[in-house]
């Protein structure tokens, strides 16, 4: 055990831990004789255990003081568990049907006990690779994004509440620095961690590192990421942080949460849908050319932005006389000015979304962490073709985003690549 | 005495306080028999005492828990003294010749002991009203702005240092809220605190309250003010927060300091120079038409931006391999891209400066706190004429700022009004 009281829990220690923690043992009605514990963490960072008896279950997630997929050579504060629990509770309060409940949090041990998201839920990314359509996904995710961002921004909070929350989340700086490195820096320089489908994409990766116009855009995005405390973001809202079933969507793993620019979350999600789109040709078979699934993904992209915009501005309208101090009703006191400020706000947010979304796409192709959408395409030249089209699409989106008038134009641009 | 140990110091209590505080009594070499204490606070918020003996002196400044110029009906946290002392020390470390040293800080009593800025120093605003030219002012202020902002931004700090400082200054939220109210809200709505040179400017003030295009711009600036933690700002850098002599410039009173957008400080200073320019016709006499002084002010405006830009980008060049994490040398690794990012950064900062500068001008004419530049023009119709030209100039600057290519165009615009 470390001097701070932390110890990584193994199978036997886990049982003792559960027995010694009333809220957890009560969840199991103190029935320990048929207890099973299964480690299922397939993410990059933590250990995740499904704890179950025939009649009850929950998940225990423990953060360890380094990055699991790299090893102890890349230390990473286990305090991230605090911010994950904090945001699960805050976003869960705002979207109870879309975020697992937290039953237990132990700051010293960095352990979160939360609802087990049962089968048939799977990770959305795996569903996208399998070509499964989720009829409620866009409705649910646009709800999640609109509500979590609106209610944690100055559109709803007072300055006092906002600054208090910003100050608290400044504490999650190590995770923010990790994002800075892997999203905004490493892909644009030579780094030991970068990799790509070599040798096919070597020239493409080199071109990224030598593209001055791209670096200028990335600098602007990075400074917004570091400086602009617009809302409490999930911080890592890709398709691997979402679990889905046909009638349910659950957002998990907000350990990267921080106060940042809203476009970072929306862009992460839409950017990963675009990656999924470009990976489809690699998953086509003789019996399924994936054409109709590609159309479904494009509809999901278009629908996500459109529904988000509709719901976010509806929340704004509903709460225009609420506590938020950004647009005081006595100042923004006529329909025309209310329309003008909303249009301006949403336009900037749209361009931020495209910028951050493209940055997230690029880093998944030439940076350290790749996506299973492409990695599961076993033929390297086919994989590289898919990745190259995604990369070129991302570069165009990033550079030309301010010329694009709406999400329909983005969809056309994707189709042209 | 309040339960927190605070008590407002009066003459007699001050002497006891100094005697009981070793660092202060040592400043006076324990010579108390010829001690004089003079209250000189002419600002809006605090009490300021000059403490002197024939051979030594210092200033004691005490924050009280309300706004002095309004009274106990407008409470204001005395914790502002903590942030003032904190920033005096930080900016003083960066610009020792331009900021008074702090000898003593007492958090409980909200008392700062600092260097007395001796005559012939006067408040810059009074010098501008008197028509005095300060040959080194532009050199000094551009130094102050370039150094305080560069070294507290991500151009020099690591993300870890930056977020720690941002979190700390989130604590000065009450002063930020005061700025939000008096700069970004009250002038654009009916407020009991607003006043203007009535009846001459009644229609002008009403036009401001009904100008939707202006409100859209103000919303964008307000959101940058609240959300963008770019550097540790003074927070109230008008010409009343600067003391000058022919060979010396001293920046005082940073109790509004916070992490915000750099353009807010530069704009405060330049905006107040523009107000001084428009007030000159009201101070003209038969023997002094103030024409040459108006030219001097215009040169100061142009020189301030140009020298600031030169010094700020020079610091950037000098420190491009330093600790700052915004532009990593391995990414920004060629002269062309270094030029491109600097141009983009400075262009945005220029437009922010014009936006915040105009907002500061507007609020001084139709908001709660006016400036002596205009207030000292005794003939109301003449004062109103000067104010109206300043107001119209500010409105144009605010709305058209992104069309302006450089400070020379701003000077032409000022001259046209």
Short mmCIF file of N, CA, C and O in Angstrom, two decimals, chain B residues 24 37 235 269 315 342 383 415:
data_model
loop_
_atom_site.label_atom_id
_atom_site.label_comp_id
_atom_site.label_asym_id
_atom_site.label_seq_id
_atom_site.Cartn_x
_atom_site.Cartn_y
_atom_site.Cartn_z
N UNK B 24 6.53 47.49 9.15
CA UNK B 24 6.13 48.88 8.94
C UNK B 24 6.87 49.83 9.89
O UNK B 24 7.35 50.89 9.48
N UNK B 37 -0.13 61.15 9.00
CA UNK B 37 -0.93 60.20 8.23
C UNK B 37 -2.01 60.99 7.49
O UNK B 37 -2.75 61.77 8.10
N UNK B 235 -6.88 44.41 -14.94
CA UNK B 235 -8.33 44.36 -14.78
C UNK B 235 -9.01 45.72 -14.73
O UNK B 235 -10.24 45.79 -14.80
N UNK B 269 -6.69 50.92 -21.50
CA UNK B 269 -5.74 52.02 -21.56
C UNK B 269 -5.96 52.87 -22.81
O UNK B 269 -6.11 54.10 -22.73
N UNK B 315 9.39 39.29 -27.15
CA UNK B 315 9.44 38.36 -26.02
C UNK B 315 9.11 36.95 -26.49
O UNK B 315 9.71 35.96 -26.05
N UNK B 342 2.11 34.20 -35.28
CA UNK B 342 2.20 35.50 -34.60
C UNK B 342 1.25 36.52 -35.22
O UNK B 342 0.57 37.26 -34.52
N UNK B 383 -19.55 69.86 -22.74
CA UNK B 383 -19.19 68.52 -22.28
C UNK B 383 -19.95 67.47 -23.10
O UNK B 383 -19.37 66.50 -23.59
N UNK B 415 -9.86 60.83 -35.67
CA UNK B 415 -9.77 62.20 -36.18
C UNK B 415 -11.01 62.59 -36.99
O UNK B 415 -11.39 63.76 -37.01
#
